[in-house]
Coordinates of C-alpha atoms and ligand atoms in Angstrom, one line a residue:
X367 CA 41.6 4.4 26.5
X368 CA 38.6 2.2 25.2
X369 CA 35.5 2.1 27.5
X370 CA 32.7 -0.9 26.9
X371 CA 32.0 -1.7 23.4
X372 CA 29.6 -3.6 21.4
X373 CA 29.4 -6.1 18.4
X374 CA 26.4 -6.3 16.4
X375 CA 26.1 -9.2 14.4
X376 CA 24.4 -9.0 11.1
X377 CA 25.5 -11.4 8.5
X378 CA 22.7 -13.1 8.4
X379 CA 21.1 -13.9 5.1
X380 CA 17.6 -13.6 5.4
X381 CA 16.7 -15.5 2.6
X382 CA 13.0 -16.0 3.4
X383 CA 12.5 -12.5 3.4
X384 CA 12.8 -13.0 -0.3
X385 CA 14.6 -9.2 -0.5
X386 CA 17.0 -7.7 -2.6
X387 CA 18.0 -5.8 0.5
X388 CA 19.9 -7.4 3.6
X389 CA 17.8 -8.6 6.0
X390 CA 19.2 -6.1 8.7
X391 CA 17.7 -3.1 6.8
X392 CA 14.4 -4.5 7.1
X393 CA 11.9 -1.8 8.2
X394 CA 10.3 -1.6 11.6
X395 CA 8.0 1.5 11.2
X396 CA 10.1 2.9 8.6
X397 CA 13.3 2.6 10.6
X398 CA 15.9 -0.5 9.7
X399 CA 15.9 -3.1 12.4
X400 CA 19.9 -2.4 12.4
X401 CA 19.3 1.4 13.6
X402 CA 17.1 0.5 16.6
X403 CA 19.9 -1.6 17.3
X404 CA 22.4 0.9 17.2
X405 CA 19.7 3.2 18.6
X406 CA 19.3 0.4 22.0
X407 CA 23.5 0.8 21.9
X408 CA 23.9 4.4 22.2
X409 CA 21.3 4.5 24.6
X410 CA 23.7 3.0 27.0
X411 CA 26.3 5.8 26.7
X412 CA 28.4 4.4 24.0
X413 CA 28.7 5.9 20.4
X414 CA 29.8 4.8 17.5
X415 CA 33.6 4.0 17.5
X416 CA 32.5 1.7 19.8
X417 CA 30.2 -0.3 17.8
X418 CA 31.3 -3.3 15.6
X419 CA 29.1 -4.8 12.9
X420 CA 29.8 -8.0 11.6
X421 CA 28.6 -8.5 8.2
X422 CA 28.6 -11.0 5.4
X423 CA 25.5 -11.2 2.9
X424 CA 24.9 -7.7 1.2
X425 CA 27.7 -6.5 3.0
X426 CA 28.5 -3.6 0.9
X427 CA 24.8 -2.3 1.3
X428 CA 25.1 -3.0 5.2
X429 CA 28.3 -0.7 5.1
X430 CA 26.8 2.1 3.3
X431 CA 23.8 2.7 5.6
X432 CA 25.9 2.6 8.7
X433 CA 26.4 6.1 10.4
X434 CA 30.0 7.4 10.1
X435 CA 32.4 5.8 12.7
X436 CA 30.8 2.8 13.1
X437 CA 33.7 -0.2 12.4
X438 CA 32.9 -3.5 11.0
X439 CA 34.2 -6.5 9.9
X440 CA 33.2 -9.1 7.5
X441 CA 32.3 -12.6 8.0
X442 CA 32.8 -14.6 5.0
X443 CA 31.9 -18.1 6.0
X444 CA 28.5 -18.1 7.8
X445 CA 29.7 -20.9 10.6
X446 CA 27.4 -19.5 13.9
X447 CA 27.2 -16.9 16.2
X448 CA 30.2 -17.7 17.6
X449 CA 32.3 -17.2 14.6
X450 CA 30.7 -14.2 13.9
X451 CA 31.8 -13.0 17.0
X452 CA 35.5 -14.4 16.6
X453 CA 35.7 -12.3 13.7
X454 CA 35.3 -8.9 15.9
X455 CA 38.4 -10.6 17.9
X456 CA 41.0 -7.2 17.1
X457 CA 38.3 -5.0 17.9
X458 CA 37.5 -6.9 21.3
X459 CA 41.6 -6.8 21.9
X460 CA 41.4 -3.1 21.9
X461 CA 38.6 -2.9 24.0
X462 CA 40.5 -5.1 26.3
X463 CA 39.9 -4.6 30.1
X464 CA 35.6 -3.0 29.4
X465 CA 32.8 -5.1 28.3
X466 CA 30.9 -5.8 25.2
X467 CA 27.8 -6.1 24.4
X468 CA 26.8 -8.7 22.2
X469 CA 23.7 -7.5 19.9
X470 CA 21.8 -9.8 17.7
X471 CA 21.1 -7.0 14.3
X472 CA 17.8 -8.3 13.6
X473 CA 16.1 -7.9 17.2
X474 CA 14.9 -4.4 17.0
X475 CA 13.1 -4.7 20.5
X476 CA 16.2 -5.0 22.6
X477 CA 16.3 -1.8 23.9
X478 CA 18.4 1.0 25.6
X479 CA 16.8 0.2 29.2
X480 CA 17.1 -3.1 29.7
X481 CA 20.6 -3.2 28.1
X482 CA 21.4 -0.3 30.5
X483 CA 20.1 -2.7 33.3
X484 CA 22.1 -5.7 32.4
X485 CA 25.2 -4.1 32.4
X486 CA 24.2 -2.3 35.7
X487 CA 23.7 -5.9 36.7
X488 CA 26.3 -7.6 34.8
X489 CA 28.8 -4.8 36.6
X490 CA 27.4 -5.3 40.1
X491 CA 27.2 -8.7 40.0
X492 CA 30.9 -9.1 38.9
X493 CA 30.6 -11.3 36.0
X494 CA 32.1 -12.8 33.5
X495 CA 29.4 -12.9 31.0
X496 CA 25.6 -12.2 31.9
X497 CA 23.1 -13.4 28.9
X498 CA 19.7 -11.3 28.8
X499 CA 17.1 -13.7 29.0
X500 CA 13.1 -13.3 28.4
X501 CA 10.4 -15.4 29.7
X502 CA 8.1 -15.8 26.5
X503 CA 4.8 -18.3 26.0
X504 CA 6.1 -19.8 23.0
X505 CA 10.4 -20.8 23.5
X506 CA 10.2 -22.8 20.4
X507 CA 13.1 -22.0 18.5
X508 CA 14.6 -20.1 20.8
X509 CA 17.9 -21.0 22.7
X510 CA 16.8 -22.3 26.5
X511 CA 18.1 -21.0 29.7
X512 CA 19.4 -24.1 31.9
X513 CA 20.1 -23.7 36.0
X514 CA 20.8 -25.9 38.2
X515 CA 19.5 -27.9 41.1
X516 CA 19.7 -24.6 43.3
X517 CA 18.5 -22.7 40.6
X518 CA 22.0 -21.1 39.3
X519 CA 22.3 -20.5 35.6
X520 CA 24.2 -23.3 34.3
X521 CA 24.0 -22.6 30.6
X522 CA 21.7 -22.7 27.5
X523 CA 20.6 -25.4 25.0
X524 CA 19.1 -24.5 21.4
X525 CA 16.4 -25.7 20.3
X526 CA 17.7 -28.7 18.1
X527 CA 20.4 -29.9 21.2
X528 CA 17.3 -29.7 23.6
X529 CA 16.0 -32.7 25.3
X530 CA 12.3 -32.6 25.3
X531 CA 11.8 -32.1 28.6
X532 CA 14.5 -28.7 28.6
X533 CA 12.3 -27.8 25.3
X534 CA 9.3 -27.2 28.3
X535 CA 11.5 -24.7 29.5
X536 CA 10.1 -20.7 29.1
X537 CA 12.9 -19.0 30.1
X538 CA 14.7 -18.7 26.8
X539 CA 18.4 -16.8 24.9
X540 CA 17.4 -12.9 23.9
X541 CA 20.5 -13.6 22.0
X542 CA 22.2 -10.7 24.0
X543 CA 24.8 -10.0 26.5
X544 CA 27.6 -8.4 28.4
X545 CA 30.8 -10.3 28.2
X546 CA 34.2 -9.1 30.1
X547 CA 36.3 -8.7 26.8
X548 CA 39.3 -10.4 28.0
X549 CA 37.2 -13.5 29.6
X550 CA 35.3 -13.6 25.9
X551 CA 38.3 -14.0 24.1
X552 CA 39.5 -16.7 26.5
X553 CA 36.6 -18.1 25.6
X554 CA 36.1 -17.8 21.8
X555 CA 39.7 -19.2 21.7
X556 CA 38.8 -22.5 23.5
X557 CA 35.9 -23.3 21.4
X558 CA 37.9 -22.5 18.1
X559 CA 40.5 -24.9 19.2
X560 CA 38.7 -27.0 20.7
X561 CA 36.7 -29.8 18.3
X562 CA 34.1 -30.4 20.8
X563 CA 32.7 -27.1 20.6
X564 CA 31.0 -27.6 17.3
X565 CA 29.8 -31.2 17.6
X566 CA 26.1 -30.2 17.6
X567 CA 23.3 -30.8 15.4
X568 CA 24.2 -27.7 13.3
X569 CA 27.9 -28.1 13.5
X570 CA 28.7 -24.0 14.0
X571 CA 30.4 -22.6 16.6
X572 CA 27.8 -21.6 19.2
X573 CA 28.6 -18.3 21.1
X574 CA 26.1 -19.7 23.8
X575 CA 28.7 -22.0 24.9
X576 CA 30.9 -19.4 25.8
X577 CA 28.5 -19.3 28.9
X578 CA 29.8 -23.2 29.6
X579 CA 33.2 -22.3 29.1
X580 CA 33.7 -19.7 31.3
X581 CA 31.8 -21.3 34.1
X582 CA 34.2 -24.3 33.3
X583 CA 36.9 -22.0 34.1
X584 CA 35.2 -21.3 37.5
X585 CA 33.9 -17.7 35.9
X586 CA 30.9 -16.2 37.7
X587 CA 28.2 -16.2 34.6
X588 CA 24.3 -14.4 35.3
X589 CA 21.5 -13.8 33.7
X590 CA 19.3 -10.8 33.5
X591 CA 15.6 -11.7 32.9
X592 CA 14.4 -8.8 30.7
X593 CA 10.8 -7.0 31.8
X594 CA 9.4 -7.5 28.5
X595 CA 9.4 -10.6 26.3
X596 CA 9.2 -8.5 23.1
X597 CA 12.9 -8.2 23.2
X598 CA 13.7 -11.6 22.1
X599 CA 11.5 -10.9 19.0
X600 CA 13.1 -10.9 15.3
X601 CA 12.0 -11.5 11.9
X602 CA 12.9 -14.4 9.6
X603 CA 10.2 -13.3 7.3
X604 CA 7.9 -10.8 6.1
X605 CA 5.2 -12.3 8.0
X606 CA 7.4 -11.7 11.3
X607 CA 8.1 -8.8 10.4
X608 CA 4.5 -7.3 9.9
X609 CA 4.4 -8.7 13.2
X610 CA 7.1 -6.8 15.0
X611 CA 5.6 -3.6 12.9
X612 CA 2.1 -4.2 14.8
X613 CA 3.7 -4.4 18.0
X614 CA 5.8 -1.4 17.4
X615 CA 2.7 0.6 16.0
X616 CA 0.6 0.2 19.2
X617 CA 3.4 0.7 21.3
X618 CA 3.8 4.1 19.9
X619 CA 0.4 4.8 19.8
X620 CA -0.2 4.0 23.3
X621 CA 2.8 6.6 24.1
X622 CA 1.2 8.9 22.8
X623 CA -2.0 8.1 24.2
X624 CA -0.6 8.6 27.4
X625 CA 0.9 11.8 26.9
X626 CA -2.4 13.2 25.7
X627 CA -2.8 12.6 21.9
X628 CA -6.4 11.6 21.7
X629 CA -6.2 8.5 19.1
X630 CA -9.6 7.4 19.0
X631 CA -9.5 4.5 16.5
X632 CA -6.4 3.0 15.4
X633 CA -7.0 1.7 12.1
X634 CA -4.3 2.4 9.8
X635 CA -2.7 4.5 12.7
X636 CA 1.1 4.6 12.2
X637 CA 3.0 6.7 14.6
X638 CA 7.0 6.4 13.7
X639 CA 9.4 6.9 16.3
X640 CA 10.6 10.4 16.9
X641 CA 7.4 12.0 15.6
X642 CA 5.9 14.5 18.6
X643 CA 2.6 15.7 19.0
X644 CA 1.1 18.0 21.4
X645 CA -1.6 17.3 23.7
X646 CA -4.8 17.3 22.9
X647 CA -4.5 16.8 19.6
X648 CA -6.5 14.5 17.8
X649 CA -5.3 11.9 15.5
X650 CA -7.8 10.3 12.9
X651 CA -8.0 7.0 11.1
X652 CA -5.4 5.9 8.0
X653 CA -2.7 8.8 8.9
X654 CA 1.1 7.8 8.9
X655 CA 3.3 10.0 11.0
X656 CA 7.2 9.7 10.5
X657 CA 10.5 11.2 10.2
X658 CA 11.2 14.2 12.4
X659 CA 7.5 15.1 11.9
X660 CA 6.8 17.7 14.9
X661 CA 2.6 18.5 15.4
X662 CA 1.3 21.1 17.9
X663 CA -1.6 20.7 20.6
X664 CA -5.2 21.0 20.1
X665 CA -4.8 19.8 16.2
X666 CA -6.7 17.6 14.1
X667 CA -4.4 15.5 12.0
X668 CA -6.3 13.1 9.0
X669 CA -8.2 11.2 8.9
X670 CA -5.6 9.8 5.7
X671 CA -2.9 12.5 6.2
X672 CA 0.5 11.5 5.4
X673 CA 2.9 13.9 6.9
X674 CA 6.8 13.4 6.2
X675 CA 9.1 15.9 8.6
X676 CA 6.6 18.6 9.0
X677 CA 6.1 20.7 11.8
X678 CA 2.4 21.2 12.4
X679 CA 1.3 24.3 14.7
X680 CA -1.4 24.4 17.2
X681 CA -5.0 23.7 16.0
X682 CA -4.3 22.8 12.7
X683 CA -6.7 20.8 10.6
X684 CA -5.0 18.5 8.3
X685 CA -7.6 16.8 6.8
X686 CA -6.4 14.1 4.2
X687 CA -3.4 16.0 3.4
X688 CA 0.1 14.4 2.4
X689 CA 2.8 16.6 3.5
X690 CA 6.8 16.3 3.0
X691 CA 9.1 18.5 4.8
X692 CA 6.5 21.8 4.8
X693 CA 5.6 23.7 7.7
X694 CA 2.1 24.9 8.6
X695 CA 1.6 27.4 11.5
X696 CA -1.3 27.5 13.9
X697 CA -5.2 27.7 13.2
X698 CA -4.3 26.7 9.7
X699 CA -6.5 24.2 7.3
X700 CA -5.6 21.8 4.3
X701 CA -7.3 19.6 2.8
X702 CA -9.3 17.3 2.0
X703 CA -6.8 16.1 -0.5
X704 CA -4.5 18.8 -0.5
X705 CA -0.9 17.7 -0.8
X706 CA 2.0 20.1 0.4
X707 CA 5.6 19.3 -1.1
X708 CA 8.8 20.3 0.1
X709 CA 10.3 24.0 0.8
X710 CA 6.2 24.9 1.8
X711 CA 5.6 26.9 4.3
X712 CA 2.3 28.2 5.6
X713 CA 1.2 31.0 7.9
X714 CA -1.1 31.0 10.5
X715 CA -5.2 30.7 10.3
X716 CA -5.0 30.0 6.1
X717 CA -7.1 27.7 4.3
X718 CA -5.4 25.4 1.7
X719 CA -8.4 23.5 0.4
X720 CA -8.9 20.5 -2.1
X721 CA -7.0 19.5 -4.8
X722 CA -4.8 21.8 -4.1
X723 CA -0.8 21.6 -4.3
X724 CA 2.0 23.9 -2.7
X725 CA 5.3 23.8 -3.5
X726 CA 8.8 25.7 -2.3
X727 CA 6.2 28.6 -1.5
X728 CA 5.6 30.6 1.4
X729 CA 2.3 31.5 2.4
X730 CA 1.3 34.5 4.6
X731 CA -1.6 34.5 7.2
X732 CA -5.2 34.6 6.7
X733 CA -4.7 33.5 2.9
X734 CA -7.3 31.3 1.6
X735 CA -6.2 29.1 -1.6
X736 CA -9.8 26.8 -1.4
X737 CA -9.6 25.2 -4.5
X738 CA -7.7 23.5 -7.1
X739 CA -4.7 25.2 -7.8
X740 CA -1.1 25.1 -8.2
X741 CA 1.6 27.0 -6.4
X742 CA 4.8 26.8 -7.1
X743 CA 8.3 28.5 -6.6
X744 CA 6.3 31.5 -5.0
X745 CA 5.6 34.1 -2.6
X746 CA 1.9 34.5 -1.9
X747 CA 0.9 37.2 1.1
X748 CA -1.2 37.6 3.6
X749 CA -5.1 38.2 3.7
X750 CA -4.8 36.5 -0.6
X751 CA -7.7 35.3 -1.8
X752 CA -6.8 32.5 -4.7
X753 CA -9.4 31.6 -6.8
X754 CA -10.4 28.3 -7.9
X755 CA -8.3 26.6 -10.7
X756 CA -4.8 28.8 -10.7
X757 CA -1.5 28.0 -11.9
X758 CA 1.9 29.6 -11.4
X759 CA 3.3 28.9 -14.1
X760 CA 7.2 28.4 -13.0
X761 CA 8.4 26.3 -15.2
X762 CA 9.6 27.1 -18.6
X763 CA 10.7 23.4 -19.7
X764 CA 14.7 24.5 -18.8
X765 CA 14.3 27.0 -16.0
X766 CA 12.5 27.9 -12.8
X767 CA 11.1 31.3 -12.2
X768 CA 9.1 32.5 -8.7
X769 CA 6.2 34.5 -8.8
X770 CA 5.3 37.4 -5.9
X771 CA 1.8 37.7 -4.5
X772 CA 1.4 41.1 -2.4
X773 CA -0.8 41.0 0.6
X774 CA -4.4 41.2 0.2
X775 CA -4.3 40.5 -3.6
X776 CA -7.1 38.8 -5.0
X777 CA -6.5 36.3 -7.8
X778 CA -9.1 35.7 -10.2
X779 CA -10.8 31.7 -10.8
X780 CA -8.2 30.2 -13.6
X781 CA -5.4 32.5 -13.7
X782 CA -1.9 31.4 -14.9
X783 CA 0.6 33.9 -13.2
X784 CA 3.2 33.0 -15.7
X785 CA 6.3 33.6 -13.6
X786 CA 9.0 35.8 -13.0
X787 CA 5.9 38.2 -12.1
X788 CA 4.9 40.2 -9.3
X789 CA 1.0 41.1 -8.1
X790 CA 1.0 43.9 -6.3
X791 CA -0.6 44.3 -3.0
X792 CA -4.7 44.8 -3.2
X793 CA -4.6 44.1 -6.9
X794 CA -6.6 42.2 -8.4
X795 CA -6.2 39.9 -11.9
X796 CA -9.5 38.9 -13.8
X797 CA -10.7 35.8 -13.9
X798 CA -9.0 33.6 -16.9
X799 CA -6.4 35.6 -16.9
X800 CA -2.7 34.7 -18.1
X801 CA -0.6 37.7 -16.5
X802 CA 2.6 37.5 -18.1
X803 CA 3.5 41.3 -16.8
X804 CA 4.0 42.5 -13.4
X805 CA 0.9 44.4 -11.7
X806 CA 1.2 47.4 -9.5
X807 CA 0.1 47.9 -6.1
X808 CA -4.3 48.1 -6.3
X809 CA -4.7 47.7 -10.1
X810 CA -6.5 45.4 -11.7
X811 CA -5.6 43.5 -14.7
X812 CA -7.0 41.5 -17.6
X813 CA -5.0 39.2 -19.6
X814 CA -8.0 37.5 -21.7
X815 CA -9.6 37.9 -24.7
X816 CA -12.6 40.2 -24.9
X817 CA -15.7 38.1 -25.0
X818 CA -17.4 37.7 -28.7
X819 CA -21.3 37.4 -28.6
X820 CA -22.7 36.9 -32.2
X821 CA -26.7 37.0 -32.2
X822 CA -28.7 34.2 -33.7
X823 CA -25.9 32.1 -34.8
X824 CA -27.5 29.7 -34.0
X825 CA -30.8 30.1 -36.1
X826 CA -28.7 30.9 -38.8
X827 CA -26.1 28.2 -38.6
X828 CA -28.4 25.1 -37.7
X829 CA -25.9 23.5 -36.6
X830 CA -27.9 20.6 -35.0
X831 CA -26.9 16.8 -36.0
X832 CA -30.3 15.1 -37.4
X833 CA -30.5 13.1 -33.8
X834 CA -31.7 16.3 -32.1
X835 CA -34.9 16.6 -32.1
X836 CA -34.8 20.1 -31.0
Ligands
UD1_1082 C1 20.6 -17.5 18.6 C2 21.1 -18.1 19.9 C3 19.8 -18.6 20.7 C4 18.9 -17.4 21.0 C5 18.5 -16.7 19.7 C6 17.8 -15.5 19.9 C7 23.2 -19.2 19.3 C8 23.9 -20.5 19.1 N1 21.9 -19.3 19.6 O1 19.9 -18.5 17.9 O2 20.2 -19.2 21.9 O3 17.7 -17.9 21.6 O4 19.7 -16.4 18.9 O5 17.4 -14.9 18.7 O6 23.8 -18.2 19.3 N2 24.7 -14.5 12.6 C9 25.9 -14.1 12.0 N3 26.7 -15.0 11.6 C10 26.5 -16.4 11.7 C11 25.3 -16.7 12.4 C12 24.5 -15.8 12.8 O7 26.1 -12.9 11.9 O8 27.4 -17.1 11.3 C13 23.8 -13.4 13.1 C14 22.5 -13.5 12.5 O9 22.4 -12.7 11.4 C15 21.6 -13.0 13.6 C16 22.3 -13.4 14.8 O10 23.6 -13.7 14.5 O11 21.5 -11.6 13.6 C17 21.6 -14.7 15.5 O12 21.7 -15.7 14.5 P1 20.6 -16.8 14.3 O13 21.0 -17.7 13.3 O14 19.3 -16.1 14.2 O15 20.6 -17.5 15.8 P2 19.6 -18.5 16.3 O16 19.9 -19.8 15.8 O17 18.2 -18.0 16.1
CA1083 CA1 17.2 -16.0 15.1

């Protein structure tokens, strides 16, 4: 049995985006436009054997970003929306007695509610097709929404078949709907047969005059008038599209506002969808938030952090820190300009301070690594001081080696720990040392040449240059 389904259409060319990539995978806050699509789809209850995507430019890259199940179907002529949609016709057979939902693949703002809505609507009003409209303050371009004397939908004009007076109208096409399956295919049939249906100014095959043709056949056909006008918005170009991005970036921001995130300045605030963060944490100027990036309450995040999927624990200071999948427990500070690469994970109350990169390490609590080192590949304890200007060294041009650090050792300014080596707990390593040997628990150990002092070498040597006038 096949419940209601949807058909995304997406073979558009987007040739004034001037891209290599399909227009469809244009980023809205570092998500493709085509996944808040599919996002807006499953929000409705339906997954994604019962999505359709018809694609034609870049197909091939279309195809390989879709998520697993998701069918599609390729247009290879680009003759309108209603073609696009004739090409889905197998998949809309199967689906025969539900309804689809017709999704325009570059319209990321359409989302899960008010397509849940329509179809609540679409269902309760038992209709044959109901088109989610939007009243917006600038229609042009946009397909407009027609009704009659009383004020019934009677059907929808684009932009170049419009009559200036209908181009006054407001009420304009989201470019979305539910359709009965079998009444659409009734439909799509007609206007495929039927020359009439592509004698307008662009001579395609209009899926908005499905509306006409099933009200023709005496059909009930609605409309849905969406809360938000954002949902008819797409992008054409990158200049739309930075658009959209603004739009989407306060949204979140104001989300989180609401739910407690203090965000006192939004400059170069970007919040991607998905990202959590606990109340009463502060977020500061220039930081970008995205992936499946998880942040505590009571933090302070930036200002200029860039965290990628980390999970941040409760008053953390991240302070110009740029973070990709690492972890960083509570109390804990990093930065300014500390940077914290994958497989890093930090215990609680440490201080990771400038210039300082972590990676594939595990930290223990209370550590303090203040300044200008490297760690790599290693285990550092708890209650560590590292001094300033360390290196693990855990690389040896073929293979990678990790280096132990027992609790409560204390590392010495400019030490290269050349790894596999282990620091025993309490001990301590000179300062310019290169430990190439493993150190027991509470020694100490020098790897350096002894210092040389030779007495008047200078006097003897004169080794000024004839500018000094020393
Ligand atoms: C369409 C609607 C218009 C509505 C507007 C909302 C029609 C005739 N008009 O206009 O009423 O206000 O959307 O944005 O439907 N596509 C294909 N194959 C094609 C043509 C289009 O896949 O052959 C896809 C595009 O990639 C796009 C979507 O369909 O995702 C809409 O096409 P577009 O050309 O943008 O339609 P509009 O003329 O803007
Ligand atoms: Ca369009």
């Amino acid at each position: 049995m096949y419940g209601n389904c949807a058909v995304i259409l997406a073979a558009g060319e987007g040739t004034r985006m001037k891209s290599k990539k399909p227009k469809v995978l244009a980023q809205v806050l570092y998500k493709p436009m085509i996944d808040w699509v599919i996002d807006s789809v499953k929000a409705c209850g339906l997954d994604e054997k019962d999505i359709c995507v018809v694609t034609g430019h870049e197909s091939a890259q279309v195809c390989a970003h879709l998520p697993q199940g998701v069918q599609t179907v390729l247009q290879t002529e680009r003759l309108g929306t209603g073609h696009a949609v004739m090409q889905a016709a197998d998949f809309l057979r199967r689906h025969g007695n539900a309804n689809v939902l017709i999704l325009n693949g570059d319209a990321p703002f359409m989302d899960g509610e008010t397509v849940s809505c329509a179809l609540e609507y679409h269902t309760r009003a038992q209709s044959s097709g109901t088109v989610i409209s939007a009243t917006v303050d600038a229609p042009t371009g946009y397909g407009r929404i027609l009704r009659d004397a009383k004020g019934d939908f009677s059907g929808i004009v684009e932009e170049r078949d419009a009559t200036d007076a209908q181009k006054q109208i407001r009420e304009v096409n989201s470019g979305a709907y539910w359709f009965d399956c079998q009444a659409l295919l009734v439909a799509l049939d007609q206007m495929q047969t039927n020359a009439r249906y592509r004698a307008n100014a662009a001579k395609e095959f209009y899926l908005t005059d499905a509306i006409e043709i099933l009200r023709g056949m005496g059909q009930r056909v609605t409309t849905f008038n969406s809360k938000s006008a954002h949902v008819v918005l797409g992008a054409n170009d990158r200049v739309q599209l930075a658009a959209l991005n603004e739009i989407a970036r306060m949204e979140q921001i104001n989300l989180h506002r609401k739910n407690g995130v203090s965000i006192p300045f939004d400059a170069g605030v970007v919040i991607a969808p998905g990202v959590k963060i606990g109340r009463d944490t502060e977020i500061l100027q220039g930081t970008i938030l995205r992936g499946a990036t998880v942040i505590g309450e009571d933090a302070v995040i930036g200002p200029g952090s860039v965290l990628e999927n980390c999970r941040i624990g409760d008053g953390a200071v991240i302070t110009q820190t740029y973070g990709t999948d690492a972890v960083v427990a509570a109390d804990t500070q990093t930065g300014p300009f500390a940077r914290l690469r994958p497989g890093t994970t930090i215990g609680e109350n440490v201080r990771v301070g400038n210039f300082v990169e972590i990676k594939n390490s595990t930290v223990g609590s209370e550590t303090k690594i203040s300044h200008l080192s490297y760690i790599g590949d290693t285990d550092v304890g708890s209650g560590v001081n590292i001094g300033s200007g360390c290196a693990t060294v855990n690389f040896t041009g073929k293979e990678k080696f990790r280096t132990v650090i027992g609790d409560n050792a204390f590392i010495g300014c400019d030490t290269s720990l050349v790894a596999p080596v282990r620091i025993g707990n309490r001990a301590y390593t000179g300062a310019g040392s290169t430990i190439t040997e493993d150190v027991p628990d509470d020694a100490l150990a020098l790897g350096r040449a002894r210092q040389v002092v030779k007495k008047d070498w200078v006097k003897v040597k004169k080794p000024y240059r004839s500018k000094d006038n020393r």
